[in-house]
Amino acid sequence: MAKTARGAGKPTLDKDLEKYHRVEEVSVRVSRSLVAPGIALIFLVLATSFAALVMLERPGAVMAIAGAALAVYMAINIGANDVTNNVGAAVGARAMTLGTALIIAAVFDTAGALIAGRDVIDTIATGIVSPDRMPSDMAYAKVMIAALLSAAIVVNIATLASAPVSTTHAIVGGVAGAGIVAAGADALHWKSIGAVVVSWITSPLFGALVAIGFLAFVKTFILYREDKLEAAKRWVPVLLAIMAGSFTTYITLVGAGQVLSITAFQALVLGGLVGLASYGGLKPLIARAAEGLENRNQSLRKLFRLPLIFAAALMSFAHGANDVSNAIGPLAGIMHALGSGVFAKPLSAPFWVLVIGALGLSVGILLYGPKLIRVVGSEITKLNPIRAYCVVMSTAITVILAAAFGLPVSSTHIAVGAVFGVGLFREWYTARSSRRRAFVTRNAGESEGDGAETAINPDGVNQSETSRRYLVRRSHLMTILAAWVVTTPASGLLSAGIYALLAAAFR
């Protein structure tokens, strides 16, 4: 029997079956990795086919259809790369799941693009290069084609490299690079380009400083107080009221301000009124919510979770309203150039152009958004609801101040700068703060009687480890900074080359 049992096995057959099993596993993994590109390609083909049906009989139809295809490709890349600005902090703080964040971002980005995205395309279509300085309308169309393709490629590469970049900087670089080759440097609006270059530096720095200011306030007046709950009852309503007022102003300027004629001052007044009303309503609510909580930081974080969800929705709406122009602005310009050739102010786009741009944003968010959401939300530094609150407040307030002074800023640079600022401030505060040191020493002394061997600070960091590790991953810092520096020049150089090829191929 033993001999029969041993002889019943087929070593060669077993090895072959194991090989087939491994091949099958690899095939499943490869097929899964091809699902997202496959869906994106199907959407791209459908959107381009629809554009062909609409524009086939119009002058310059081939160029316009190519522009529509590239606008969809650009919109997909914008959604993939920019979604983390709106929901990354909330996901990293576990205020909502990744799936919920993707749905909220897709829905509100689409709504923002469709409701308020029609009237924000002038800057990209005519604000970087003057159409009337081009050798011909066809040359202008080629500039926009080259800009769309180069910007989309640069943003796509940045997403693959896990680097959140400014899609606005990419398209501005693309338009500028091709514009110089087509009509010379005099055709460019250098003031607009200079403002973009300045925002490279000012956006992340100001975002970091505002976030640090909020976090320092929270640590000083709430987290390191003996009676945290009493401090929370006093200050959390104030913080959330500031949030409500700021986001009212933010969405008015960046979203509704594209549809209605609203000045920065009017938006600020409206935000102030909403903030005051919110404080009156939130104060008793926070007092009741704090009654059953323990006197520790983990309990206080619960008070910030729901506001973060609303903030993510509002930021997504404003992003769709503002940044869809990076995709459809060049397409609108192409259609005007090949149609009437008249660039009236404000330059508008047909509704179907808005639709393909908005849906492209959503496709990019749903298919490729998770990668950068994880990077910004959890891989740069550890976020909790309080730190995430500081990040979203920094983004909103910086955009508001920039809009009030007429300065272009990148929400990507602000949000990522705020995340780095929060992490670097925590490193400094952990090592240098006398208030924190006194608090931890006092609590450590109290815990010794309970047999505790190691003190844990209010941030949840083991005291014996604080001198041995950083709270910010430097590798991400260097990768993202490098991507920010090369985004505009890389897009410009690539666009210049693409335009030269187009000019040689289609004379």
Tab-separated table of C-alpha atoms in Angstrom, residues 109-407:
chain	number	residue	atom	x	y	z
A	109	ASP	CA	-16.245	67.927	-9.493
A	110	THR	CA	-18.718	67.134	-12.256
A	111	ALA	CA	-21.316	69.458	-10.758
A	112	GLY	CA	-18.812	72.287	-10.447
A	113	ALA	CA	-17.643	71.887	-14.039
A	114	LEU	CA	-21.179	71.781	-15.462
A	115	ILE	CA	-22.653	74.561	-13.318
A	116	ALA	CA	-19.798	77.036	-13.123
A	117	GLY	CA	-17.133	75.910	-15.578
A	118	ARG	CA	-18.393	77.643	-18.725
A	119	ASP	CA	-16.954	81.096	-18.059
A	120	VAL	CA	-13.422	80.347	-16.860
A	121	ILE	CA	-11.731	79.421	-20.126
A	122	ASP	CA	-10.443	82.861	-21.152
A	123	THR	CA	-7.180	82.593	-19.219
A	124	ILE	CA	-6.028	79.447	-20.991
A	125	ALA	CA	-7.465	80.242	-24.440
A	126	THR	CA	-6.357	83.884	-24.718
A	127	GLY	CA	-4.599	84.916	-21.490
A	128	ILE	CA	-1.240	83.243	-22.174
A	129	VAL	CA	-0.810	83.869	-25.892
A	130	SER	CA	-2.574	86.422	-28.099
A	131	PRO	CA	-4.591	84.776	-30.894
A	132	ASP	CA	-4.272	87.897	-33.050
A	133	ARG	CA	-0.467	87.603	-32.963
A	134	MET	CA	-0.548	84.138	-34.537
A	135	PRO	CA	0.416	83.745	-38.238
A	136	SER	CA	-3.019	82.213	-38.925
A	137	ASP	CA	-6.032	80.695	-37.198
A	138	MET	CA	-4.703	77.247	-38.088
A	139	ALA	CA	-1.383	78.087	-36.399
A	140	TYR	CA	-3.280	79.048	-33.252
A	141	ALA	CA	-5.176	75.736	-33.371
A	142	LYS	CA	-1.877	73.852	-33.673
A	143	VAL	CA	-0.540	75.737	-30.632
A	144	MET	CA	-3.513	74.583	-28.562
A	145	ILE	CA	-3.208	71.003	-29.853
A	146	ALA	CA	0.478	70.930	-28.900
A	147	ALA	CA	-0.267	72.462	-25.498
A	148	LEU	CA	-2.977	69.914	-24.671
A	149	LEU	CA	-0.854	66.936	-25.677
A	150	SER	CA	2.299	68.094	-23.895
A	151	ALA	CA	0.497	69.079	-20.685
A	152	ALA	CA	-1.437	65.804	-20.572
A	153	ILE	CA	1.756	63.778	-21.038
A	154	VAL	CA	3.613	65.700	-18.319
A	155	VAL	CA	0.726	65.356	-15.835
A	156	ASN	CA	0.369	61.659	-16.722
A	157	ILE	CA	4.051	61.034	-16.008
A	158	ALA	CA	3.798	62.976	-12.747
A	159	THR	CA	0.851	60.827	-11.647
A	160	LEU	CA	2.768	57.643	-12.455
A	161	ALA	CA	5.645	59.022	-10.366
A	162	SER	CA	3.248	59.712	-7.435
A	163	ALA	CA	3.904	63.458	-7.658
A	164	PRO	CA	0.946	65.850	-7.327
A	165	VAL	CA	1.625	68.802	-9.645
A	166	SER	CA	-0.217	71.879	-10.836
A	167	THR	CA	-2.177	71.036	-13.978
A	168	THR	CA	-2.567	74.773	-14.558
A	169	HIS	CA	1.206	75.202	-14.633
A	170	ALA	CA	1.442	72.320	-17.107
A	171	ILE	CA	-1.052	73.790	-19.588
A	172	VAL	CA	0.392	77.296	-19.206
A	173	GLY	CA	3.838	75.916	-20.028
A	174	GLY	CA	2.410	74.064	-23.012
A	175	VAL	CA	0.688	77.127	-24.459
A	176	ALA	CA	3.780	79.279	-23.888
A	177	GLY	CA	6.209	76.811	-25.455
A	178	ALA	CA	4.205	76.296	-28.629
A	179	GLY	CA	3.289	79.993	-28.798
A	180	ILE	CA	6.936	81.057	-28.853
A	181	VAL	CA	7.713	78.701	-31.746
A	182	ALA	CA	4.615	79.809	-33.651
A	183	ALA	CA	4.811	83.586	-33.265
A	184	GLY	CA	7.805	84.504	-31.156
A	185	ALA	CA	8.152	85.623	-27.561
A	186	ASP	CA	6.288	88.886	-28.201
A	187	ALA	CA	3.027	86.936	-28.660
A	188	LEU	CA	3.048	85.856	-24.999
A	189	HIS	CA	1.506	87.682	-22.065
A	190	TRP	CA	4.615	87.614	-19.901
A	191	LYS	CA	2.871	89.173	-16.926
A	192	SER	CA	0.567	86.148	-16.644
A	193	ILE	CA	3.471	83.734	-17.033
A	194	GLY	CA	5.511	85.625	-14.449
A	195	ALA	CA	2.644	85.383	-11.979
A	196	VAL	CA	2.564	81.616	-12.498
A	197	VAL	CA	6.303	81.367	-11.817
A	198	VAL	CA	5.965	83.447	-8.634
A	199	SER	CA	3.152	81.176	-7.445
A	200	TRP	CA	5.564	78.217	-7.550
A	201	ILE	CA	7.173	79.681	-4.450
A	202	THR	CA	4.398	81.612	-2.739
A	203	SER	CA	1.622	78.984	-2.918
A	204	PRO	CA	3.274	76.147	-0.957
A	205	LEU	CA	5.027	78.462	1.499
A	206	PHE	CA	1.901	80.415	2.349
A	207	GLY	CA	-0.124	77.206	2.517
A	208	ALA	CA	2.378	75.738	4.964
A	209	LEU	CA	2.425	78.865	7.134
A	210	VAL	CA	-1.368	79.062	7.407
A	211	ALA	CA	-1.626	75.367	8.274
A	212	ILE	CA	1.120	75.727	10.886
A	213	GLY	CA	-0.684	78.710	12.383
A	214	PHE	CA	-3.904	76.758	12.838
A	215	LEU	CA	-2.128	73.696	14.243
A	216	ALA	CA	-0.115	75.809	16.690
A	217	PHE	CA	-3.339	77.439	17.866
A	218	VAL	CA	-5.033	74.071	18.398
A	219	LYS	CA	-2.062	72.651	20.272
A	220	THR	CA	-1.694	75.718	22.473
A	221	PHE	CA	-5.332	76.355	23.352
A	222	ILE	CA	-6.890	72.870	23.242
A	223	LEU	CA	-4.602	69.831	23.066
A	224	TYR	CA	-2.130	70.787	25.800
A	225	ARG	CA	-4.665	72.053	28.291
A	226	GLU	CA	-5.504	70.129	31.441
A	227	ASP	CA	-9.244	70.320	30.772
A	228	LYS	CA	-9.351	69.565	27.055
A	229	LEU	CA	-13.130	69.253	26.933
A	230	GLU	CA	-13.677	72.699	28.400
A	231	ALA	CA	-11.139	74.134	25.982
A	232	ALA	CA	-12.857	72.306	23.119
A	233	LYS	CA	-16.255	73.743	24.084
A	234	ARG	CA	-14.780	77.217	23.946
A	235	TRP	CA	-12.628	77.014	20.796
A	236	VAL	CA	-13.953	74.272	18.511
A	237	PRO	CA	-17.133	76.275	17.676
A	238	VAL	CA	-14.874	79.187	16.762
A	239	LEU	CA	-12.677	77.023	14.535
A	240	LEU	CA	-15.635	75.399	12.788
A	241	ALA	CA	-17.352	78.761	12.332
A	242	ILE	CA	-14.175	80.074	10.691
A	243	MET	CA	-14.280	76.999	8.482
A	244	ALA	CA	-17.918	77.611	7.518
A	245	GLY	CA	-17.297	81.274	6.753
A	246	SER	CA	-14.100	80.561	4.831
A	247	PHE	CA	-15.676	77.900	2.653
A	248	THR	CA	-18.677	80.099	1.970
A	249	THR	CA	-16.287	82.746	0.689
A	250	TYR	CA	-14.212	80.119	-1.131
A	251	ILE	CA	-17.115	78.554	-2.993
A	252	THR	CA	-18.573	81.978	-3.769
A	253	LEU	CA	-15.358	83.217	-5.347
A	254	VAL	CA	-14.141	80.055	-7.059
A	255	GLY	CA	-17.511	78.445	-7.841
A	256	ALA	CA	-20.538	80.724	-7.863
A	257	GLY	CA	-18.349	83.694	-8.694
A	258	GLN	CA	-17.937	82.247	-12.170
A	259	VAL	CA	-21.695	82.455	-12.773
A	260	LEU	CA	-22.714	85.521	-10.750
A	261	SER	CA	-21.055	88.912	-10.639
A	262	ILE	CA	-19.644	88.875	-7.092
A	263	THR	CA	-16.713	90.928	-5.854
A	264	ALA	CA	-14.155	89.643	-3.380
A	265	PHE	CA	-15.480	92.071	-0.764
A	266	GLN	CA	-19.063	90.806	-1.193
A	267	ALA	CA	-17.876	87.228	-0.893
A	268	LEU	CA	-15.957	88.070	2.293
A	269	VAL	CA	-19.017	89.785	3.816
A	270	LEU	CA	-21.206	86.794	2.975
A	271	GLY	CA	-18.618	84.454	4.480
A	272	GLY	CA	-18.449	86.551	7.643
A	273	LEU	CA	-22.218	86.437	8.087
A	274	VAL	CA	-22.306	82.681	7.593
A	275	GLY	CA	-19.439	82.287	10.051
A	276	LEU	CA	-21.255	84.264	12.741
A	277	ALA	CA	-24.485	82.329	12.199
A	278	SER	CA	-22.552	79.047	12.292
A	279	TYR	CA	-20.917	79.967	15.592
A	280	GLY	CA	-24.319	80.589	17.174
A	281	GLY	CA	-25.606	77.232	15.999
A	282	LEU	CA	-22.449	75.223	16.632
A	283	LYS	CA	-21.718	76.326	20.209
A	284	PRO	CA	-24.586	74.356	21.843
A	285	LEU	CA	-24.057	71.426	19.470
A	286	ILE	CA	-20.374	71.102	20.360
A	287	ALA	CA	-21.193	71.420	24.071
A	288	ARG	CA	-23.625	68.508	23.812
A	289	ALA	CA	-21.249	66.435	21.688
A	290	ALA	CA	-18.430	66.932	24.227
A	291	GLU	CA	-20.491	65.776	27.210
A	292	GLY	CA	-19.899	62.068	26.713
A	293	LEU	CA	-16.289	62.323	25.618
A	294	GLU	CA	-13.179	61.441	27.593
A	295	ASN	CA	-10.621	64.125	28.388
A	296	ARG	CA	-8.140	63.047	25.691
A	297	ASN	CA	-7.165	64.021	22.168
A	298	GLN	CA	-8.653	60.956	20.502
A	299	SER	CA	-12.090	62.058	21.667
A	300	LEU	CA	-11.680	65.611	20.391
A	301	ARG	CA	-10.801	64.460	16.884
A	302	LYS	CA	-14.352	63.178	16.419
A	303	LEU	CA	-15.618	66.759	16.455
A	304	PHE	CA	-13.753	67.569	13.223
A	305	ARG	CA	-14.686	64.549	11.089
A	306	LEU	CA	-18.071	65.619	9.719
A	307	PRO	CA	-16.903	69.139	8.783
A	308	LEU	CA	-14.059	67.562	6.793
A	309	ILE	CA	-16.566	65.699	4.624
A	310	PHE	CA	-18.405	68.918	3.803
A	311	ALA	CA	-15.083	70.623	3.097
A	312	ALA	CA	-14.090	67.860	0.666
A	313	ALA	CA	-17.379	68.261	-1.224
A	314	LEU	CA	-17.045	72.043	-1.458
A	315	MET	CA	-13.411	71.892	-2.541
A	316	SER	CA	-14.314	69.345	-5.225
A	317	PHE	CA	-17.087	71.600	-6.548
A	318	ALA	CA	-14.733	74.580	-6.709
A	319	HIS	CA	-12.037	72.455	-8.369
A	320	GLY	CA	-14.410	71.315	-11.101
A	321	ALA	CA	-15.582	74.880	-11.718
A	322	ASN	CA	-12.065	76.275	-11.896
A	323	ASP	CA	-9.784	73.607	-13.347
A	324	VAL	CA	-11.982	72.088	-16.065
A	325	SER	CA	-10.783	75.082	-18.127
A	326	ASN	CA	-7.306	73.521	-18.254
A	327	ALA	CA	-8.813	70.829	-20.487
A	328	ILE	CA	-11.604	72.566	-22.385
A	329	GLY	CA	-10.066	76.054	-22.636
A	330	PRO	CA	-7.749	75.109	-25.513
A	331	LEU	CA	-10.578	73.186	-27.210
A	332	ALA	CA	-12.871	76.223	-27.010
A	333	GLY	CA	-10.083	78.317	-28.487
A	334	ILE	CA	-9.629	75.852	-31.349
A	335	MET	CA	-13.349	75.903	-32.132
A	336	HIS	CA	-13.440	79.700	-32.198
A	337	ALA	CA	-10.301	79.941	-34.316
A	338	LEU	CA	-11.499	77.417	-36.895
A	339	GLY	CA	-15.057	78.735	-36.820
A	340	SER	CA	-15.624	82.457	-36.778
A	341	GLY	CA	-12.080	83.363	-35.802
A	342	VAL	CA	-13.541	85.872	-33.341
A	343	PHE	CA	-12.439	85.710	-29.706
A	344	ALA	CA	-15.186	87.645	-27.926
A	345	LYS	CA	-14.976	88.292	-24.170
A	346	PRO	CA	-15.862	86.260	-22.239
A	347	LEU	CA	-14.978	83.269	-24.383
A	348	SER	CA	-17.564	80.517	-23.900
A	349	ALA	CA	-17.808	76.845	-24.768
A	350	PRO	CA	-20.767	74.752	-25.982
A	351	PHE	CA	-22.455	72.678	-23.300
A	352	TRP	CA	-21.322	69.382	-24.839
A	353	VAL	CA	-17.701	70.523	-24.412
A	354	LEU	CA	-18.375	71.082	-20.710
A	355	VAL	CA	-19.947	67.624	-20.502
A	356	ILE	CA	-16.983	65.740	-21.949
A	357	GLY	CA	-14.620	67.793	-19.776
A	358	ALA	CA	-16.638	67.163	-16.616
A	359	LEU	CA	-17.025	63.447	-17.305
A	360	GLY	CA	-13.314	63.224	-18.099
A	361	LEU	CA	-12.528	64.644	-14.654
A	362	SER	CA	-14.754	62.014	-13.044
A	363	VAL	CA	-13.232	59.157	-15.025
A	364	GLY	CA	-9.745	60.234	-13.961
A	365	ILE	CA	-10.825	60.566	-10.324
A	366	LEU	CA	-12.497	57.154	-10.135
A	367	LEU	CA	-9.887	55.180	-12.088
A	368	TYR	CA	-6.610	56.768	-11.034
A	369	GLY	CA	-7.364	58.997	-8.037
A	370	PRO	CA	-6.536	56.513	-5.242
A	371	LYS	CA	-2.802	56.554	-5.932
A	372	LEU	CA	-2.172	60.212	-5.123
A	373	ILE	CA	-4.864	60.321	-2.441
A	374	ARG	CA	-2.808	57.778	-0.514
A	375	VAL	CA	0.429	59.702	-1.091
A	376	VAL	CA	-0.867	63.043	0.186
A	377	GLY	CA	-3.280	61.613	2.744
A	378	SER	CA	-1.041	59.111	4.509
A	379	GLU	CA	2.449	58.685	3.034
A	380	ILE	CA	3.925	62.194	3.476
A	381	THR	CA	3.024	62.501	7.155
A	382	LYS	CA	0.431	61.040	9.485
A	383	LEU	CA	-2.811	63.011	9.490
A	384	ASN	CA	-5.714	62.989	11.925
A	385	PRO	CA	-8.940	65.039	11.732
A	386	ILE	CA	-7.370	68.015	13.530
A	387	ARG	CA	-4.338	68.142	11.229
A	388	ALA	CA	-6.552	67.575	8.188
A	389	TYR	CA	-8.688	70.511	9.327
A	390	CYS	CA	-5.562	72.695	9.320
A	391	VAL	CA	-4.716	71.549	5.772
A	392	VAL	CA	-8.155	72.256	4.270
A	393	MET	CA	-8.399	75.590	6.081
A	394	SER	CA	-5.018	76.576	4.694
A	395	THR	CA	-6.129	75.713	1.161
A	396	ALA	CA	-9.380	77.677	1.413
A	397	ILE	CA	-7.901	80.764	3.088
A	398	THR	CA	-4.912	80.958	0.737
A	399	VAL	CA	-7.156	80.740	-2.340
A	400	ILE	CA	-9.448	83.428	-0.879
A	401	LEU	CA	-6.582	85.830	-0.187
A	402	ALA	CA	-5.063	85.185	-3.610
A	403	ALA	CA	-8.417	85.826	-5.321
A	404	ALA	CA	-8.907	89.026	-3.317
A	405	PHE	CA	-5.539	90.361	-4.511
A	406	GLY	CA	-5.874	88.966	-8.024
A	407	LEU	CA	-2.970	86.531	-7.667
